[in-house]
mmCIF file of N, CA and C in Angstrom:
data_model
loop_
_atom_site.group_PDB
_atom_site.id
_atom_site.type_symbol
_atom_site.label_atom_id
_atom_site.label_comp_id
_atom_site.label_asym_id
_atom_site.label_seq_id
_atom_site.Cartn_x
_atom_site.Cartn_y
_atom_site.Cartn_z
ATOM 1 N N UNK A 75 4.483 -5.546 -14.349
ATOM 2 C CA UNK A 75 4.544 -6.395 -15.513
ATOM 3 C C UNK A 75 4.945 -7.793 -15.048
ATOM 4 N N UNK A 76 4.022 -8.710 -15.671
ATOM 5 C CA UNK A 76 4.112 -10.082 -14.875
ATOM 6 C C UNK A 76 5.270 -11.105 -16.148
ATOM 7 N N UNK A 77 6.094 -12.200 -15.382
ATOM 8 C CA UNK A 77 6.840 -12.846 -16.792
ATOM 9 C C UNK A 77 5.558 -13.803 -17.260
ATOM 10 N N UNK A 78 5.644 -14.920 -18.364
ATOM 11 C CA UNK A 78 5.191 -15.648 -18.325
ATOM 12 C C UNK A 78 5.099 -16.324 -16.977
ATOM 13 N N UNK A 79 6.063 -17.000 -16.477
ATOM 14 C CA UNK A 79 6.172 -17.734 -15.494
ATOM 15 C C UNK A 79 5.324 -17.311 -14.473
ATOM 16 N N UNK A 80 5.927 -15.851 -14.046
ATOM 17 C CA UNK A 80 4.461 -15.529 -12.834
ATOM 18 C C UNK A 80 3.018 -15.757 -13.090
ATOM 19 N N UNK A 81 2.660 -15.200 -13.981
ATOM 20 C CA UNK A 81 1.386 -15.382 -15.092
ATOM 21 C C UNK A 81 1.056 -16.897 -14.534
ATOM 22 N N UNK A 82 1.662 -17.752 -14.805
ATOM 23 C CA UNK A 82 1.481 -19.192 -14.865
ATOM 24 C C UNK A 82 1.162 -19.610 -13.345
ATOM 25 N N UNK A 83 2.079 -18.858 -12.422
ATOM 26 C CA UNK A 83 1.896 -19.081 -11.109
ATOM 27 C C UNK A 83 0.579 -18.514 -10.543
ATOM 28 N N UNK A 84 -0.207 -17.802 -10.907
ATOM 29 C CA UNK A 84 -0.730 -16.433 -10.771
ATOM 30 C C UNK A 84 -2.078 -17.413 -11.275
ATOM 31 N N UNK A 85 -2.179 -18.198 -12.568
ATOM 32 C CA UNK A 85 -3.257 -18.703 -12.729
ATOM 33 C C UNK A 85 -3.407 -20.096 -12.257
ATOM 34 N N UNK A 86 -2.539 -20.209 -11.997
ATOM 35 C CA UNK A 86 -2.553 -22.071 -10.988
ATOM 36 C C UNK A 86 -2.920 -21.949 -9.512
ATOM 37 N N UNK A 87 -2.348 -20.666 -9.004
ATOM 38 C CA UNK A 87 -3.198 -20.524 -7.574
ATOM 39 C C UNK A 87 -4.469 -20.153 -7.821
ATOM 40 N N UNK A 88 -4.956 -19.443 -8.503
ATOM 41 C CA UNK A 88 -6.520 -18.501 -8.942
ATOM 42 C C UNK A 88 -7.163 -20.123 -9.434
ATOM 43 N N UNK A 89 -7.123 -21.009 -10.382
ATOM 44 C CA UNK A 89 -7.592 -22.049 -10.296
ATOM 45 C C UNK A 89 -7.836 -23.351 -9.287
ATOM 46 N N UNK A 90 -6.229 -23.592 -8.507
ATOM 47 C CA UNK A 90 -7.011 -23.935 -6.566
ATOM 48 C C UNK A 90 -7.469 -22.975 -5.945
ATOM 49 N N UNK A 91 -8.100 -22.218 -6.205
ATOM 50 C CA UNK A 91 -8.894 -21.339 -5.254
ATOM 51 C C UNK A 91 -10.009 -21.114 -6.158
ATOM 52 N N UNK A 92 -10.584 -21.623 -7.283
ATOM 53 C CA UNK A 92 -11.398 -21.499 -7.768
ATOM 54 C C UNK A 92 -12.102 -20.088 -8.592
ATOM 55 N N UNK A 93 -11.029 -19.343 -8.996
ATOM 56 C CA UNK A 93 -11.213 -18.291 -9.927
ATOM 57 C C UNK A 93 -10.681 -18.149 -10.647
ATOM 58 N N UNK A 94 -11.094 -17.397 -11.435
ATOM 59 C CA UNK A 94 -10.626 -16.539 -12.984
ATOM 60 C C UNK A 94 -9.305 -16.015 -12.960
ATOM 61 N N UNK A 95 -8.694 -15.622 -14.056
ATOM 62 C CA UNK A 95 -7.815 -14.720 -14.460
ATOM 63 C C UNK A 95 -8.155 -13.447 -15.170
ATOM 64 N N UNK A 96 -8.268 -12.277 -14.552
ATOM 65 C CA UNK A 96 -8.171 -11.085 -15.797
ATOM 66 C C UNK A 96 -6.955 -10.780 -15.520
ATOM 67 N N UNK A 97 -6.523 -9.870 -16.785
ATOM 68 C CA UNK A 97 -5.303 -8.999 -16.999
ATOM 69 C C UNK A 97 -6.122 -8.353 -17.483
ATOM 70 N N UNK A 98 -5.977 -6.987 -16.781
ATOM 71 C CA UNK A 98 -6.154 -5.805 -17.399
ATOM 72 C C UNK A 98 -4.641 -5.149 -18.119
ATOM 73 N N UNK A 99 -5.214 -5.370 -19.421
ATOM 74 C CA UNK A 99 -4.182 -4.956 -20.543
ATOM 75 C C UNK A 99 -4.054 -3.514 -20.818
ATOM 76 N N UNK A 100 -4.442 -2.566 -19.920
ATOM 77 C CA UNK A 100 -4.305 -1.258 -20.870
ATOM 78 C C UNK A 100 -2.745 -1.040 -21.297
ATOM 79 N N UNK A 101 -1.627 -1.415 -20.840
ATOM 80 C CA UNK A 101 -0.554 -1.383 -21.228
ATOM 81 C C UNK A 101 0.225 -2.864 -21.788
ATOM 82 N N UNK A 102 -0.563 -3.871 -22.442
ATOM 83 C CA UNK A 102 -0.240 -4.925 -22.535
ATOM 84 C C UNK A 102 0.548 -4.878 -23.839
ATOM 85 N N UNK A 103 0.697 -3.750 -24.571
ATOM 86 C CA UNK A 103 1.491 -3.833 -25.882
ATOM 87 C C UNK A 103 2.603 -3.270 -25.257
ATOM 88 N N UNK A 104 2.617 -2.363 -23.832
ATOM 89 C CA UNK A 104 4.362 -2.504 -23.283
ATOM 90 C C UNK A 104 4.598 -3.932 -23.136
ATOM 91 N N UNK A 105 4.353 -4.778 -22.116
ATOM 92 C CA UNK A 105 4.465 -5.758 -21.623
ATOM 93 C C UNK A 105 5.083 -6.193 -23.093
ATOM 94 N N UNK A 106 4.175 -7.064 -23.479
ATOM 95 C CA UNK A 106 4.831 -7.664 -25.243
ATOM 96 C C UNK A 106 6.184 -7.191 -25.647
ATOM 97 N N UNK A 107 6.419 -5.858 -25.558
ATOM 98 C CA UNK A 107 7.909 -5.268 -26.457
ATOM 99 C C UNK A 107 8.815 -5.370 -25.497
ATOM 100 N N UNK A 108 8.404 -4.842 -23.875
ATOM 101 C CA UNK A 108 9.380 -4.635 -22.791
ATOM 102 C C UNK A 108 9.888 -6.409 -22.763
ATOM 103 N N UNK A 109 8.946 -7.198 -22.598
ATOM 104 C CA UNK A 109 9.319 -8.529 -22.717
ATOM 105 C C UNK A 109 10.480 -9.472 -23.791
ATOM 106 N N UNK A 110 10.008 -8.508 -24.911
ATOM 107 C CA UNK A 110 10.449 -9.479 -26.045
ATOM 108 C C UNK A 110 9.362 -10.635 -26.380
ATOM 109 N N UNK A 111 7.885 -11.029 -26.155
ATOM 110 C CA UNK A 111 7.367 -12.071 -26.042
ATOM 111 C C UNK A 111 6.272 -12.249 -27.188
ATOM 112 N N UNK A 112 5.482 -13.076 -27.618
ATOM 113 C CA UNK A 112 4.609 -13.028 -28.341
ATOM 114 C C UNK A 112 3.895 -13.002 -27.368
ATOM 115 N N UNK A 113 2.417 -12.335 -27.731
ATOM 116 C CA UNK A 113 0.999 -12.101 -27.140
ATOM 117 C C UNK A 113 0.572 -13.234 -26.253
ATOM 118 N N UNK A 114 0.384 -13.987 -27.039
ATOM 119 C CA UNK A 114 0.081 -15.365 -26.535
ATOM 120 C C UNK A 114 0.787 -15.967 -24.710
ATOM 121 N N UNK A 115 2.199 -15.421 -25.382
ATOM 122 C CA UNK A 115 3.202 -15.776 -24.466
ATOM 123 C C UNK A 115 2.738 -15.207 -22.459
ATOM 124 N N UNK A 116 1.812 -14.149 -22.814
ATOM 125 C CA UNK A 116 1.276 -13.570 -21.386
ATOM 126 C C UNK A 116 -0.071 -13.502 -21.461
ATOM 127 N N UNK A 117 -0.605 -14.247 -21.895
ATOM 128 C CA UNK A 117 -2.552 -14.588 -22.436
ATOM 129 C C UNK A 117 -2.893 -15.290 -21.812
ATOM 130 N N UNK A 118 -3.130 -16.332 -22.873
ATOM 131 C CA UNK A 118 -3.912 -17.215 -22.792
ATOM 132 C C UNK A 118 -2.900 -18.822 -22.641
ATOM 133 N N UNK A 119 -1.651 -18.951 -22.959
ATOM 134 C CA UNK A 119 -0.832 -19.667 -22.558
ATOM 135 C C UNK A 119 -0.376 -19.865 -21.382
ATOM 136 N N UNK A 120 -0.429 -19.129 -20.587
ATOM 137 C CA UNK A 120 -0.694 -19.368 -18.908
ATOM 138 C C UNK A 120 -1.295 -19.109 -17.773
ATOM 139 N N UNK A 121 -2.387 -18.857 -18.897
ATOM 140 C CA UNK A 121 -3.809 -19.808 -18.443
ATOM 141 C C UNK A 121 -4.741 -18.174 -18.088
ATOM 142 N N UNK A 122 -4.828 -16.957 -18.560
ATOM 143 C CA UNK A 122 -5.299 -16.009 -18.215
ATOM 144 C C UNK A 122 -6.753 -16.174 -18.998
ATOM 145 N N UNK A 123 -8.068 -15.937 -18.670
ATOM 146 C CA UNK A 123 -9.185 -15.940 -18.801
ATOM 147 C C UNK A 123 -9.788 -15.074 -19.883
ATOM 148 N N UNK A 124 -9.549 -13.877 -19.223
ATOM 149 C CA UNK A 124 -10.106 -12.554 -19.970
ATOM 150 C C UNK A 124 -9.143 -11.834 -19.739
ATOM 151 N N UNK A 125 -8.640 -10.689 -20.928
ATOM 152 C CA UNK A 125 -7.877 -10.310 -21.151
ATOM 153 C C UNK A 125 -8.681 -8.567 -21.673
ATOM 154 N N UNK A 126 -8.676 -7.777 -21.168
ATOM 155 C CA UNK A 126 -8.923 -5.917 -21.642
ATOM 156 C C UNK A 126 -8.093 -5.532 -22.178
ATOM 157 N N UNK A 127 -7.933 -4.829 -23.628
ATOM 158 C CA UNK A 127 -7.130 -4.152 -23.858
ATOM 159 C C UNK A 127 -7.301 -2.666 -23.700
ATOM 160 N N UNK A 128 -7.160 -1.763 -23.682
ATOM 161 C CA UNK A 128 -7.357 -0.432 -23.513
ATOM 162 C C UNK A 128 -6.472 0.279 -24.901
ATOM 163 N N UNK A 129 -7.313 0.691 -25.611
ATOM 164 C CA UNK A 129 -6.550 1.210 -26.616
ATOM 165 C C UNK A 129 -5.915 2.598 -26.722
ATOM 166 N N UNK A 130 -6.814 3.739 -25.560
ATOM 167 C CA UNK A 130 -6.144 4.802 -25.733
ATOM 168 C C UNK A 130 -4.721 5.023 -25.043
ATOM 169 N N UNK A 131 -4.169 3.774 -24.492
ATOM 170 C CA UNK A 131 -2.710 3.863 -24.296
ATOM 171 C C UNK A 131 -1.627 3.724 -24.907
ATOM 172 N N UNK A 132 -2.496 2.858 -26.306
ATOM 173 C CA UNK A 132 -1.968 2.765 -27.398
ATOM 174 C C UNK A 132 -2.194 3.699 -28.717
ATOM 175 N N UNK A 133 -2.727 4.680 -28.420
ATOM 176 C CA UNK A 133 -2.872 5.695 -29.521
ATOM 177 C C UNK A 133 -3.888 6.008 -30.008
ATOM 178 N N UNK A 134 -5.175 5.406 -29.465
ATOM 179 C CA UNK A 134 -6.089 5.218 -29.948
ATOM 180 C C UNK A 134 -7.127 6.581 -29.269
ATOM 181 N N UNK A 135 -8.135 6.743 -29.758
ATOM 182 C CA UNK A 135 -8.829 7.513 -29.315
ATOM 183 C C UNK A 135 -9.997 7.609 -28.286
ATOM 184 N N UNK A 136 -10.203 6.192 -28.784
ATOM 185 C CA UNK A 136 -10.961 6.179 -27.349
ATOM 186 C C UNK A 136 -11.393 4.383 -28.027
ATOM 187 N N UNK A 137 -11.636 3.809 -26.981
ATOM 188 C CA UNK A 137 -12.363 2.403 -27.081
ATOM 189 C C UNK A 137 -11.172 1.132 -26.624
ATOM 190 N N UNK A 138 -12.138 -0.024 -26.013
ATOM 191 C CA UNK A 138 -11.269 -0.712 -25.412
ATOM 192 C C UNK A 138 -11.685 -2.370 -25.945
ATOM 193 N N UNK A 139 -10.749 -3.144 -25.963
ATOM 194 C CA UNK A 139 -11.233 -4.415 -26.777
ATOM 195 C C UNK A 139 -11.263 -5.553 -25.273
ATOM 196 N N UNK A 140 -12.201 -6.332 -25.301
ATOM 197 C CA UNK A 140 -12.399 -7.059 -23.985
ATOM 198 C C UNK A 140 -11.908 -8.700 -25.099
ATOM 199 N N UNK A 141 -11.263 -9.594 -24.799
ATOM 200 C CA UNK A 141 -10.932 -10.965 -25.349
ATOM 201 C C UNK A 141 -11.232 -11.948 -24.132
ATOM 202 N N UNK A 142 -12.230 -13.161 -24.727
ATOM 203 C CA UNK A 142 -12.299 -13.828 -23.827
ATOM 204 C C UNK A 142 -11.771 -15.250 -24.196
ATOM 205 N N UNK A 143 -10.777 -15.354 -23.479
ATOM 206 C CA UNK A 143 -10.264 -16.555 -23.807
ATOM 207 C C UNK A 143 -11.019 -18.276 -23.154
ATOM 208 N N UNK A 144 -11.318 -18.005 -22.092
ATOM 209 C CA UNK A 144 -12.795 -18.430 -21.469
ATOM 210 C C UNK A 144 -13.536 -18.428 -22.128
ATOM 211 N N UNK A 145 -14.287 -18.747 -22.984
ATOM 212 C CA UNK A 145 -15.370 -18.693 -23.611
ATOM 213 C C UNK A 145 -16.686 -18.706 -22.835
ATOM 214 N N UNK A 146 -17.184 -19.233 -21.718
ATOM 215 C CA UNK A 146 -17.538 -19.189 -20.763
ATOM 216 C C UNK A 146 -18.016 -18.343 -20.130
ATOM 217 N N UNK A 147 -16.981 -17.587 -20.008
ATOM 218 C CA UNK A 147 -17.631 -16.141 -19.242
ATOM 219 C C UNK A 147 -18.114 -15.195 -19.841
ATOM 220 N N UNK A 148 -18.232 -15.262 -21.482
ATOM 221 C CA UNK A 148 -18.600 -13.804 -22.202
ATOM 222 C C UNK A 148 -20.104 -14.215 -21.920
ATOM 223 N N UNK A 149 -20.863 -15.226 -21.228
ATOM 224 C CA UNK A 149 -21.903 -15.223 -21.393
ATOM 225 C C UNK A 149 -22.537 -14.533 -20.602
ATOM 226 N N UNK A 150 -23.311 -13.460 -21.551
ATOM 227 C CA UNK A 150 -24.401 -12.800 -21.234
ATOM 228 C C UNK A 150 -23.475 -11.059 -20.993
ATOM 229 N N UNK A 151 -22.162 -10.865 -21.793
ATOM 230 C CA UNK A 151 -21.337 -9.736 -22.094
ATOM 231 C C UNK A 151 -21.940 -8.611 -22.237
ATOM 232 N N UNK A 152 -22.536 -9.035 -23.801
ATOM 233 C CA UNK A 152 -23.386 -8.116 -24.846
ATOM 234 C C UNK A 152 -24.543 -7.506 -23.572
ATOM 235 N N UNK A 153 -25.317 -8.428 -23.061
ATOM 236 C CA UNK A 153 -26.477 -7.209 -22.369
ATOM 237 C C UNK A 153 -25.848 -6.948 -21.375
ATOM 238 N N UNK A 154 -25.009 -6.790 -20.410
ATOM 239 C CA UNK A 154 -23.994 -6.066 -19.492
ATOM 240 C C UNK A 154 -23.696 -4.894 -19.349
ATOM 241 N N UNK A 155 -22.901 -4.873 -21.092
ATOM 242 C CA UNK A 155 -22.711 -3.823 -21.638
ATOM 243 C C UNK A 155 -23.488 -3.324 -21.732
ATOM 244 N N UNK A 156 -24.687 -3.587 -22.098
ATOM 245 C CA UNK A 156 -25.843 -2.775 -22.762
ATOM 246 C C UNK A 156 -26.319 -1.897 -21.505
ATOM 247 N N UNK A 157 -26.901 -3.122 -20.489
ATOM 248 C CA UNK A 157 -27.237 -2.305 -19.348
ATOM 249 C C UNK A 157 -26.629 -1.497 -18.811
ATOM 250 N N UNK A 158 -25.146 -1.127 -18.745
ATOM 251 C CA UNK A 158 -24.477 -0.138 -18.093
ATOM 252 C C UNK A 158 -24.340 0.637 -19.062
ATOM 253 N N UNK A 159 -24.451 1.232 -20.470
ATOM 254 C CA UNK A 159 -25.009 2.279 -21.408
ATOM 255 C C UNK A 159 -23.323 1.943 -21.978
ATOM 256 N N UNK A 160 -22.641 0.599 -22.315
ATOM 257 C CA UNK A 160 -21.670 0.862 -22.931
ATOM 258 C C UNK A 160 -21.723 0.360 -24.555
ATOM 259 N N UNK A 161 -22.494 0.611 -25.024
ATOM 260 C CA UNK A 161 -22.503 0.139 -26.308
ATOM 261 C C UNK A 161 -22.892 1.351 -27.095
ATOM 262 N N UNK A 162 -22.110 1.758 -27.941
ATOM 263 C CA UNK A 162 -21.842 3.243 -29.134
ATOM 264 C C UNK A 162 -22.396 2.744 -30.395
ATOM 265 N N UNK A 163 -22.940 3.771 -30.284
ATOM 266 C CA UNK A 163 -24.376 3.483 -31.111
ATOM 267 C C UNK A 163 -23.476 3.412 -32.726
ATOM 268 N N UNK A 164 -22.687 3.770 -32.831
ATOM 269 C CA UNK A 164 -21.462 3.595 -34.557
ATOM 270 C C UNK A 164 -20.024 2.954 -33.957
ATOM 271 N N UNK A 165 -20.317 2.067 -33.702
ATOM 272 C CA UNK A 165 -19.409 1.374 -33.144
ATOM 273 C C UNK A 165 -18.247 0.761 -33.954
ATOM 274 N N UNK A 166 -18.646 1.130 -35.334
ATOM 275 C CA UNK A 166 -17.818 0.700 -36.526
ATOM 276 C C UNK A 166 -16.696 1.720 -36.261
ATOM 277 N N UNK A 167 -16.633 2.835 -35.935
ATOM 278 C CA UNK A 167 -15.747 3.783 -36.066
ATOM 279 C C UNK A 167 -14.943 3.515 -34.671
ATOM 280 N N UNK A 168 -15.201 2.627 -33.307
ATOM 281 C CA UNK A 168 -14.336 2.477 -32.626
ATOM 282 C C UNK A 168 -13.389 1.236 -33.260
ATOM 283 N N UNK A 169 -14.041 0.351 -34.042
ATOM 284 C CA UNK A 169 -13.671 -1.262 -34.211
ATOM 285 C C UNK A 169 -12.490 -0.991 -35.409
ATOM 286 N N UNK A 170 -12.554 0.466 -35.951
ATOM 287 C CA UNK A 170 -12.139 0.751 -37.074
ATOM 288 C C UNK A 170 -10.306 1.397 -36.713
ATOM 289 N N UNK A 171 -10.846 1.587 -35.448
ATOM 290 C CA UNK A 171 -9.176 2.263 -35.003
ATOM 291 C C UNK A 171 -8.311 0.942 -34.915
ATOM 292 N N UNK A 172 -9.119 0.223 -34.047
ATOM 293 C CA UNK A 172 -8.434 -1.314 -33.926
ATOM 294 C C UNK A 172 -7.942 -1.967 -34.853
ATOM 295 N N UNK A 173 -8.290 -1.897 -36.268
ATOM 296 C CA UNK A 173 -8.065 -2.443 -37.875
ATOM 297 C C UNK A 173 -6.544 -1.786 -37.787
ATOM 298 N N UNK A 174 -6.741 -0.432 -38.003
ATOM 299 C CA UNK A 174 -5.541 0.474 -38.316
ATOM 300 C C UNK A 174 -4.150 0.400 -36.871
ATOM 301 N N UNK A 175 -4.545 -0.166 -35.797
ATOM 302 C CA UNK A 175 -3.489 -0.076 -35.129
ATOM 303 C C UNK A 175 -2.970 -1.556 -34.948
ATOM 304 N N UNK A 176 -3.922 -2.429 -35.386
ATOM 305 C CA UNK A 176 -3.139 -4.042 -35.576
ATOM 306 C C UNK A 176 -2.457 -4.805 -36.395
ATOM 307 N N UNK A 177 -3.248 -3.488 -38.345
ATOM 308 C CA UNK A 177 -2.953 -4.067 -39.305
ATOM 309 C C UNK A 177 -1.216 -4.594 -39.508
ATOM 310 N N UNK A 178 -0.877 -3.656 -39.074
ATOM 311 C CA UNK A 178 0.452 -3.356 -39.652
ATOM 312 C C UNK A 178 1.613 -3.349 -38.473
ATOM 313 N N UNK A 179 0.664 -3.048 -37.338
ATOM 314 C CA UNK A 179 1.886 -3.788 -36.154
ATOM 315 C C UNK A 179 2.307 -2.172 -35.638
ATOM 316 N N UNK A 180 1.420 -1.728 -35.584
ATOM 317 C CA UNK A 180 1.675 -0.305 -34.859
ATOM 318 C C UNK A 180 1.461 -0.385 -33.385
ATOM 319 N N UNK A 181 0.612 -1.257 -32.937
ATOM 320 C CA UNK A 181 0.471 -1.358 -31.307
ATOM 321 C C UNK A 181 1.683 -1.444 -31.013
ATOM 322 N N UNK A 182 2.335 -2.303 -31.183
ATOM 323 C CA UNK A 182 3.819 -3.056 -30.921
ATOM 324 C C UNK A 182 4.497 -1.864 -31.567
ATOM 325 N N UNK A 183 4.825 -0.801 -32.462
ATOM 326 C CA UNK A 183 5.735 0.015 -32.213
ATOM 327 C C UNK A 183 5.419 1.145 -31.459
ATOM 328 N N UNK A 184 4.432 1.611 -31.281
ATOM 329 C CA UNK A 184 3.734 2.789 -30.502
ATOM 330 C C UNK A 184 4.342 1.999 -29.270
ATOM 331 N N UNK A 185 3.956 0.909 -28.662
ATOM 332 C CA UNK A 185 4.997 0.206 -27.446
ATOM 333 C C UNK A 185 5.870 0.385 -27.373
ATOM 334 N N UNK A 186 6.839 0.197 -28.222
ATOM 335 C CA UNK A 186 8.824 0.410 -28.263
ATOM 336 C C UNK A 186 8.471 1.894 -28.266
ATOM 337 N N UNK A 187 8.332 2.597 -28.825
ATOM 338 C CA UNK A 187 8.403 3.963 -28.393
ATOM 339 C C UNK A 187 7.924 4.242 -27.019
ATOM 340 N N UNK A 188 7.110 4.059 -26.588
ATOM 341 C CA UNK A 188 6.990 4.448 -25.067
ATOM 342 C C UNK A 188 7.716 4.116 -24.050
ATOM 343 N N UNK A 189 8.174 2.452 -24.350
ATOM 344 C CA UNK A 189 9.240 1.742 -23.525
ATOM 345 C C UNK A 189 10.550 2.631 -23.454
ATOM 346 N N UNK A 190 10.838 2.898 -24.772
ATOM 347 C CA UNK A 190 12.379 3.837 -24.952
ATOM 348 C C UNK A 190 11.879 4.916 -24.160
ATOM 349 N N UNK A 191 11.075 6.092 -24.777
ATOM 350 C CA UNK A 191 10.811 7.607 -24.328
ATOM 351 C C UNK A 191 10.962 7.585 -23.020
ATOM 352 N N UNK A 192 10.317 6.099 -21.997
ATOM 353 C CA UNK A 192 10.029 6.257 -20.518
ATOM 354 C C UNK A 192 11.577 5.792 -20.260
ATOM 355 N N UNK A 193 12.684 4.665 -20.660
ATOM 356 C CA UNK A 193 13.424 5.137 -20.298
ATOM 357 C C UNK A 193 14.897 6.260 -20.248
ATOM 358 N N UNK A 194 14.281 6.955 -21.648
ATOM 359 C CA UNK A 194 15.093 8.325 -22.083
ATOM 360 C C UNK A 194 14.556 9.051 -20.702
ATOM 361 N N UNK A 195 13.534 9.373 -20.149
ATOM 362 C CA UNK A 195 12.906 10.331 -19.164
ATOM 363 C C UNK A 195 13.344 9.644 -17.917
ATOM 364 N N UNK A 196 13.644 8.331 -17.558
ATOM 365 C CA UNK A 196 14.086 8.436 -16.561
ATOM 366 C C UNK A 196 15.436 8.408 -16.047
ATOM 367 N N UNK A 197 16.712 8.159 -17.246
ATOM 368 C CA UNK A 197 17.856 8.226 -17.301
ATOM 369 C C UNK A 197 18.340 10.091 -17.252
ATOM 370 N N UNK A 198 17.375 10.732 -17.870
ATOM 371 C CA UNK A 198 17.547 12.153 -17.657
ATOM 372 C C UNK A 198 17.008 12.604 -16.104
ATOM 373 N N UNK A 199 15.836 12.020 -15.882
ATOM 374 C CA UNK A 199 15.546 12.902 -14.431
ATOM 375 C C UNK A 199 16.539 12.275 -13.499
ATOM 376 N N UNK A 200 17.141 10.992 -13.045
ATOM 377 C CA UNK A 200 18.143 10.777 -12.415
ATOM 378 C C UNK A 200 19.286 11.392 -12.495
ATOM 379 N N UNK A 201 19.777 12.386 -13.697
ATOM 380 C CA UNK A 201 20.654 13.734 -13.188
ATOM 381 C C UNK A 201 20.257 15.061 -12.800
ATOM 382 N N UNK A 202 18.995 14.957 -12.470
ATOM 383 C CA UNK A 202 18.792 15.793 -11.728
ATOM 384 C C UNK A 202 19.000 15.853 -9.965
ATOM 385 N N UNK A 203 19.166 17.012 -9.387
ATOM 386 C CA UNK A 203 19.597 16.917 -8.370
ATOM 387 C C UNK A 203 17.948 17.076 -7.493
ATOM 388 N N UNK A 204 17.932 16.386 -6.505
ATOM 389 C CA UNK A 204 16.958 16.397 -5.668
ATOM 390 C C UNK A 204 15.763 15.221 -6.036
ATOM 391 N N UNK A 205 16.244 14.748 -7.254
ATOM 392 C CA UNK A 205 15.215 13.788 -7.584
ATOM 393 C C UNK A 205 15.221 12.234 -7.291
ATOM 394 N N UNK A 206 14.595 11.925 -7.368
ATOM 395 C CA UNK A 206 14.595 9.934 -6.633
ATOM 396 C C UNK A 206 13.504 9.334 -7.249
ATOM 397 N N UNK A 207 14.109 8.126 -8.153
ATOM 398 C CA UNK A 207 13.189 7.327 -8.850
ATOM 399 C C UNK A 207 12.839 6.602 -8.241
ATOM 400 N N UNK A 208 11.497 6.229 -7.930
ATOM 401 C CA UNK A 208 11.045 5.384 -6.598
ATOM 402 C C UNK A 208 10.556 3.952 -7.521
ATOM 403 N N UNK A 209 10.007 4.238 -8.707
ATOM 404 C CA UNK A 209 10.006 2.866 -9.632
ATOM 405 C C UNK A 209 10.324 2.934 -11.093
ATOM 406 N N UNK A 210 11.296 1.791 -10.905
ATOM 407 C CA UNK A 210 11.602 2.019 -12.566
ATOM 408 C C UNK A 210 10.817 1.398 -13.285
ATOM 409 N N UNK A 211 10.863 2.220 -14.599
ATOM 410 C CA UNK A 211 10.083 2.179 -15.857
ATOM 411 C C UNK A 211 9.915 1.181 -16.772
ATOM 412 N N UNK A 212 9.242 0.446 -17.743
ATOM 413 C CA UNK A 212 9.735 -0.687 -18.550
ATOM 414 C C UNK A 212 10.864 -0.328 -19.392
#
């Protein structure tokens, strides 16, 4: 999990060197809660390009939201997708989970719950004997 600040560092070298920023977000609604931060705050404010979200980490069932903050680069997305067979033919019913897990701010608590649960699970396996947390959790 990157702070803002790294983020910032992270896209100022990738720009003298002449590239992009992705974040692959499949856990970017930890990041947000583990942080304390608004969205923005690890986006597109320091300076990240394209941004994936992955929704089934967030509860979702299946489907993933791609944001391009670049505007730039979505060109030519749509047939990409197409050509690699990723476009669902009722696609309303993936776009539809996304409604229900943003309306109301469930990404962001389905987050605090995982943040807590992971560190309820790792405050318990550290009394166990023989065990060794090699990385801690958000």
């Amino acid at each position: 999990m990157y702070t803002p600040d790294e983020l910032a560092a992270i896209a100022t070298t990738a720009r003298n060197l002449g590239l992009f920023v992705h974040v692959d977000g499949a856990r970017f609604a930890n990041a947000v809660a583990s942080l304390g931060v608004k969205p923005r705050e690890i986006s597109w404010e320091p300076g990240v390009d394209v941004l994936s979200l992955g929704g089934t980490k967030n509860g979702m069932a299946f489907g993933d939201a791609v944001v391009f903050f670049n505007r730039n680069l979505s060109q030519n997305f749509l047939y990409r997708c197409k050509q690699s067979g990723q476009l669902a033919s009722k696609m309303r019913f993936i776009a539809a989970q996304w409604i229900g897990l943003l309306h109301d701010g469930a990404w962001l608590r389905n987050a605090k719950n995982a943040n807590e649960t992971t560190a309820l699970l790792e405050t318990k396996l550290r009394g166990l004997p023989g065990v060794r947390i090699l990385y801690r959790g958000t």
